[in-house]
Short mmCIF file of C-alpha atoms in Angstrom, two decimals:
data_model
loop_
_atom_site.label_atom_id
_atom_site.label_comp_id
_atom_site.label_asym_id
_atom_site.label_seq_id
_atom_site.Cartn_x
_atom_site.Cartn_y
_atom_site.Cartn_z
CA MET A 184 84.02 119.79 95.77
CA LYS A 185 83.75 119.93 91.98
CA ILE A 186 85.89 117.54 89.92
CA LEU A 187 86.03 118.25 86.18
CA LYS A 188 87.70 116.18 83.47
CA ALA A 189 89.15 119.19 81.73
CA ASP A 190 90.37 117.60 78.50
CA ASP A 191 90.39 114.41 76.44
CA TYR A 192 93.50 113.07 78.19
CA GLN A 193 94.54 113.63 81.82
CA THR A 194 94.05 117.27 82.85
CA TRP A 195 91.89 117.69 85.96
CA PHE A 196 90.25 120.75 87.51
CA ILE A 197 89.24 120.56 91.17
CA GLU A 198 87.37 123.43 92.81
CA GLU A 199 85.77 124.34 96.11
CA ASN A 200 84.87 127.69 97.68
CA ASN A 201 86.44 129.59 94.75
CA PHE A 202 89.77 127.78 95.27
CA SER A 203 90.86 125.72 92.26
CA ILE A 204 93.59 123.18 91.53
CA LEU A 205 94.90 121.92 88.20
CA VAL A 206 96.31 118.40 88.03
CA ASP A 207 98.82 117.53 85.28
CA PRO A 208 97.69 120.41 83.06
CA TRP A 209 97.99 120.18 79.28
CA LEU A 210 96.27 123.32 78.01
CA ASP A 211 97.45 123.39 74.39
CA ARG A 212 96.41 121.67 71.19
CA LYS A 213 99.86 120.12 70.72
CA LEU A 214 101.45 117.99 73.46
CA ASN A 215 105.04 118.26 72.28
CA PRO A 216 105.79 121.94 71.49
CA ASN A 217 108.57 120.88 69.14
CA SER A 218 108.31 118.71 66.06
CA SER A 219 108.94 115.22 67.30
CA ILE A 220 109.08 111.92 65.48
CA PHE A 221 109.14 110.11 68.83
CA LEU A 222 106.08 111.45 70.69
CA GLN A 223 103.21 113.70 69.73
CA ARG A 224 99.51 114.13 70.40
CA GLU A 225 97.33 116.81 68.85
CA ARG A 226 93.70 117.86 69.13
CA GLU A 227 91.27 120.50 67.87
CA ASP A 228 90.45 122.05 71.27
CA SER A 229 93.00 122.72 74.01
CA SER A 230 90.63 121.95 76.91
CA CYS A 231 87.14 122.75 78.16
CA LEU A 232 88.48 125.34 80.61
CA THR A 233 87.90 129.03 79.94
CA ASP A 234 90.65 131.64 80.04
CA GLU A 235 89.06 132.87 83.27
CA ASP A 236 89.26 129.38 84.80
CA VAL A 237 92.98 129.18 84.01
CA LYS A 238 93.64 132.73 85.17
CA ASN A 239 92.09 132.03 88.57
CA VAL A 240 93.85 128.71 89.29
CA ASP A 241 95.33 128.76 92.80
CA ALA A 242 97.52 125.64 92.81
CA VAL A 243 98.91 122.90 90.58
CA ILE A 244 99.69 119.24 91.25
CA ILE A 245 102.17 117.59 88.88
CA THR A 246 102.35 113.86 89.52
CA ALA A 247 105.27 112.91 87.25
CA PRO A 248 108.27 114.52 85.50
CA PHE A 249 107.24 113.43 81.99
CA ILE A 250 106.16 115.83 79.22
CA ASP A 251 102.50 114.82 79.37
CA HIS A 252 102.42 115.75 83.07
CA LEU A 253 105.09 118.44 83.32
CA HIS A 254 104.00 120.52 80.31
CA PHE A 255 105.80 123.86 80.33
CA PRO A 256 103.83 125.56 77.52
CA SER A 257 100.76 125.08 79.74
CA LEU A 258 102.47 126.01 83.01
CA ASN A 259 103.78 129.19 81.41
CA LYS A 260 100.17 130.38 81.17
CA LEU A 261 100.17 130.59 84.99
CA ASN A 262 101.88 132.94 87.43
CA LYS A 263 105.45 132.02 88.35
CA ASP A 264 104.59 132.21 92.06
CA ILE A 265 101.65 129.79 91.89
CA GLN A 266 101.75 126.96 94.44
CA ILE A 267 102.99 123.74 92.81
CA ILE A 268 103.14 120.31 94.46
CA THR A 269 105.29 117.80 92.59
CA THR A 270 108.18 115.31 92.58
CA LYS A 271 111.81 116.05 93.43
CA ARG A 272 112.91 115.66 89.81
CA ALA A 273 110.14 117.88 88.46
CA LYS A 274 110.89 120.54 91.09
CA LYS A 275 114.43 120.95 89.77
CA ASN A 276 113.11 121.60 86.26
CA LEU A 277 110.45 124.00 87.54
CA ASN A 278 112.98 125.99 89.56
CA LYS A 279 115.19 126.29 86.47
CA ARG A 280 112.19 127.72 84.58
CA GLY A 281 111.60 130.38 87.23
CA PHE A 282 108.73 128.90 89.23
CA LEU A 283 109.15 130.17 92.78
CA ASN A 284 106.69 128.29 94.99
CA VAL A 285 107.36 124.60 94.38
CA THR A 286 106.98 121.97 97.09
CA THR A 287 108.24 118.40 96.84
CA CYS A 288 105.69 115.96 98.20
CA ILE A 289 106.91 113.36 100.66
CA ASN A 290 105.09 110.05 100.87
CA ASN A 291 102.46 109.96 103.60
CA HIS A 292 103.15 113.56 104.64
CA PRO A 293 99.87 115.52 104.25
CA ILE A 294 99.98 118.97 102.65
CA GLU A 295 97.32 121.66 103.04
CA ILE A 296 96.23 123.23 99.76
CA GLY A 297 93.59 125.88 100.35
CA PRO A 298 90.46 124.11 101.69
CA PHE A 299 91.91 120.68 100.85
CA LEU A 300 94.24 118.21 102.50
CA LEU A 301 96.49 116.30 100.07
CA SER A 302 97.97 112.95 101.13
CA PRO A 303 100.59 111.58 98.67
CA TYR A 304 101.72 107.96 98.36
CA PRO A 305 104.02 105.97 96.03
CA ALA A 306 102.67 105.05 92.61
CA GLY A 307 102.67 101.47 91.40
CA PHE A 308 105.56 99.81 89.54
CA PRO A 309 107.30 100.90 87.30
CA TYR A 310 106.50 104.45 88.48
CA THR A 311 107.18 103.91 92.18
CA TRP A 312 110.29 106.13 92.24
CA SER A 313 109.24 108.73 89.67
CA SER A 314 105.57 109.48 90.37
CA PHE A 315 103.00 109.60 93.15
CA CYS A 316 99.32 109.03 93.71
CA PHE A 317 97.28 111.06 96.16
CA PHE A 318 94.08 111.49 98.11
CA ILE A 319 92.43 114.91 98.37
CA GLU A 320 89.96 115.51 101.18
CA ASN A 321 87.76 118.52 101.89
CA LYS A 322 86.43 119.69 105.24
CA ASN A 323 83.24 117.68 104.73
CA LYS A 324 85.32 114.47 104.55
CA LYS A 325 84.62 114.00 100.85
CA ILE A 326 87.62 112.28 99.28
CA LEU A 327 88.98 111.70 95.79
CA TYR A 328 91.85 109.40 94.83
CA HIS A 329 94.11 110.08 91.84
CA GLU A 330 96.62 107.77 90.16
CA SER A 331 97.76 108.64 86.66
CA HIS A 332 99.31 105.27 85.78
CA ILE A 333 99.18 102.15 87.96
CA SER A 334 97.87 101.86 91.50
CA ASN A 335 100.10 100.41 94.19
CA PHE A 336 97.78 97.77 95.62
CA SER A 337 99.96 97.00 98.63
CA VAL A 338 99.99 100.69 99.57
CA LEU A 339 96.22 101.02 99.16
CA ARG A 340 95.58 98.01 101.39
CA LYS A 341 98.05 99.26 103.99
CA VAL A 342 96.63 102.78 104.03
CA ASN A 343 93.07 101.39 104.15
CA LYS A 344 91.60 104.72 103.09
CA LYS A 345 88.21 105.01 101.39
CA CYS A 346 87.14 107.55 98.79
CA ASP A 347 84.05 108.76 96.95
CA VAL A 348 85.55 108.88 93.46
CA ALA A 349 88.70 107.40 91.88
CA LEU A 350 90.55 109.17 89.06
CA ILE A 351 92.40 106.24 87.45
CA THR A 352 93.32 104.66 84.12
CA ILE A 353 90.98 102.13 82.51
CA GLU A 354 92.74 101.47 79.18
CA PRO A 355 95.72 99.09 79.38
CA VAL A 356 99.00 100.16 77.81
CA LYS A 357 102.07 97.93 77.70
CA PHE A 358 105.64 98.68 76.64
CA ILE A 359 106.68 96.13 73.97
CA GLY A 360 103.78 94.02 75.21
CA LEU A 361 105.48 93.19 78.51
CA LEU A 362 105.77 96.12 80.92
CA THR A 363 102.38 97.48 82.03
CA LEU A 364 102.22 101.30 81.94
CA SER A 365 98.54 101.84 82.73
CA MET A 366 95.68 99.78 84.11
CA GLY A 367 92.82 98.20 82.23
CA LEU A 368 89.18 98.17 83.30
CA LYS A 369 89.48 94.96 85.34
CA LYS A 370 92.24 96.37 87.57
CA ALA A 371 90.51 99.74 87.74
CA LEU A 372 87.38 98.09 89.13
CA LYS A 373 89.55 96.24 91.63
CA VAL A 374 91.02 99.57 92.79
CA ALA A 375 87.53 101.04 93.12
CA LYS A 376 86.45 98.06 95.22
CA ILE A 377 89.43 98.40 97.58
CA LEU A 378 88.70 102.11 97.97
CA GLY A 379 84.94 101.72 98.25
CA ALA A 380 84.53 104.16 95.35
CA LYS A 381 81.17 104.15 93.57
CA LYS A 382 82.46 106.37 90.75
CA ILE A 383 85.50 106.19 88.46
CA MET A 384 86.64 109.17 86.41
CA ALA A 385 88.96 107.86 83.70
CA THR A 386 92.34 109.52 83.24
CA GLY A 387 94.97 109.03 80.54
CA THR A 388 92.09 108.44 78.12
CA SER A 389 92.43 107.59 74.42
CA PRO A 390 96.12 106.64 74.59
CA GLN A 391 95.85 105.45 71.00
CA LYS A 392 95.91 109.13 69.99
CA LEU A 393 99.61 109.27 70.84
CA LYS A 394 101.58 109.47 67.60
CA GLY A 395 105.20 108.93 66.60
CA LEU A 396 107.77 106.21 67.09
CA ILE A 397 106.41 105.54 70.58
CA ASN A 398 103.44 103.82 68.95
CA LYS A 399 105.83 101.17 67.62
CA VAL A 400 106.67 100.00 71.15
CA LEU A 401 103.29 100.41 72.87
CA LEU A 402 100.52 97.83 72.92
CA ILE A 403 97.28 99.75 73.51
CA LYS A 404 93.77 98.41 74.04
CA GLU A 405 90.72 100.66 73.96
CA ASN A 406 88.34 101.00 76.90
CA ARG A 407 85.71 98.33 77.55
CA ILE A 408 83.10 100.45 79.30
CA ASN A 409 80.36 98.88 77.17
CA GLU A 410 81.01 95.58 78.96
CA LEU A 411 79.95 96.99 82.33
CA LYS A 412 76.80 95.51 83.78
CA GLU A 413 73.95 97.43 85.36
CA GLY A 414 74.80 98.21 88.97
CA ASP A 415 78.56 98.26 88.37
CA THR A 416 80.72 101.23 89.28
CA GLN A 417 79.74 104.35 87.34
CA ILE A 418 82.44 105.52 84.93
CA TYR A 419 82.98 109.05 83.60
CA TYR A 420 85.12 109.11 80.48
CA LYS A 421 84.46 112.18 78.34
CA GLU A 422 86.02 115.63 78.39
CA GLY A 423 83.71 117.92 80.38
CA ASP A 424 82.39 115.15 82.62
CA GLU A 425 81.90 116.47 86.13
CA VAL A 426 81.28 115.05 89.59
CA ILE A 427 80.17 117.10 92.59
CA LEU A 428 80.99 115.76 96.06
#
């Protein structure tokens, strides 16, 4: 199983035996296709994926109904009949846009996606009812865990599932300094310990690059990877970073 951090934010490319999955794809240079004074993020390069990579994608996982997960300018680069696994709310929007093969994930109900088995679970608060986390396992019992915001610690302990790599946030973001929207490094390492993961691949990276009025209500701290000690969990942070399981 190949896991590629496909951009500088939270797009993931997972591949095995010529079957590939995109997770929360943002494949453009501009996050908000319209001019927006509320939310925007721009970059010089759309992603590190080639046109051929995108053309050959077999399935998509969309973990939340928000614009930085459910990004229609990117999804419109794919076939309308591509397999999509997502939330109930996102499915309604996808169906309205003409996507024909959309499945709503149900907590703790495994779904087969090509050579993989996907097991979805509730995200942590405040995303418990809008988003989901998941484990993906291949036939060799190699497992990745993905959570795009905040891990649900009670769920992780109850499930008691281990993984080889965790795709999680490591830069804390708070709404008006009170409501936590993504985990910092300390909590990320705690998640990795619960899961027995020796590697973390950071998602939702560089949140300070978000522009607009949203920056007025978000308290953002940059990553603290440089504080890790030798022997700690290995962290992959940059676009193009890759792990093979």
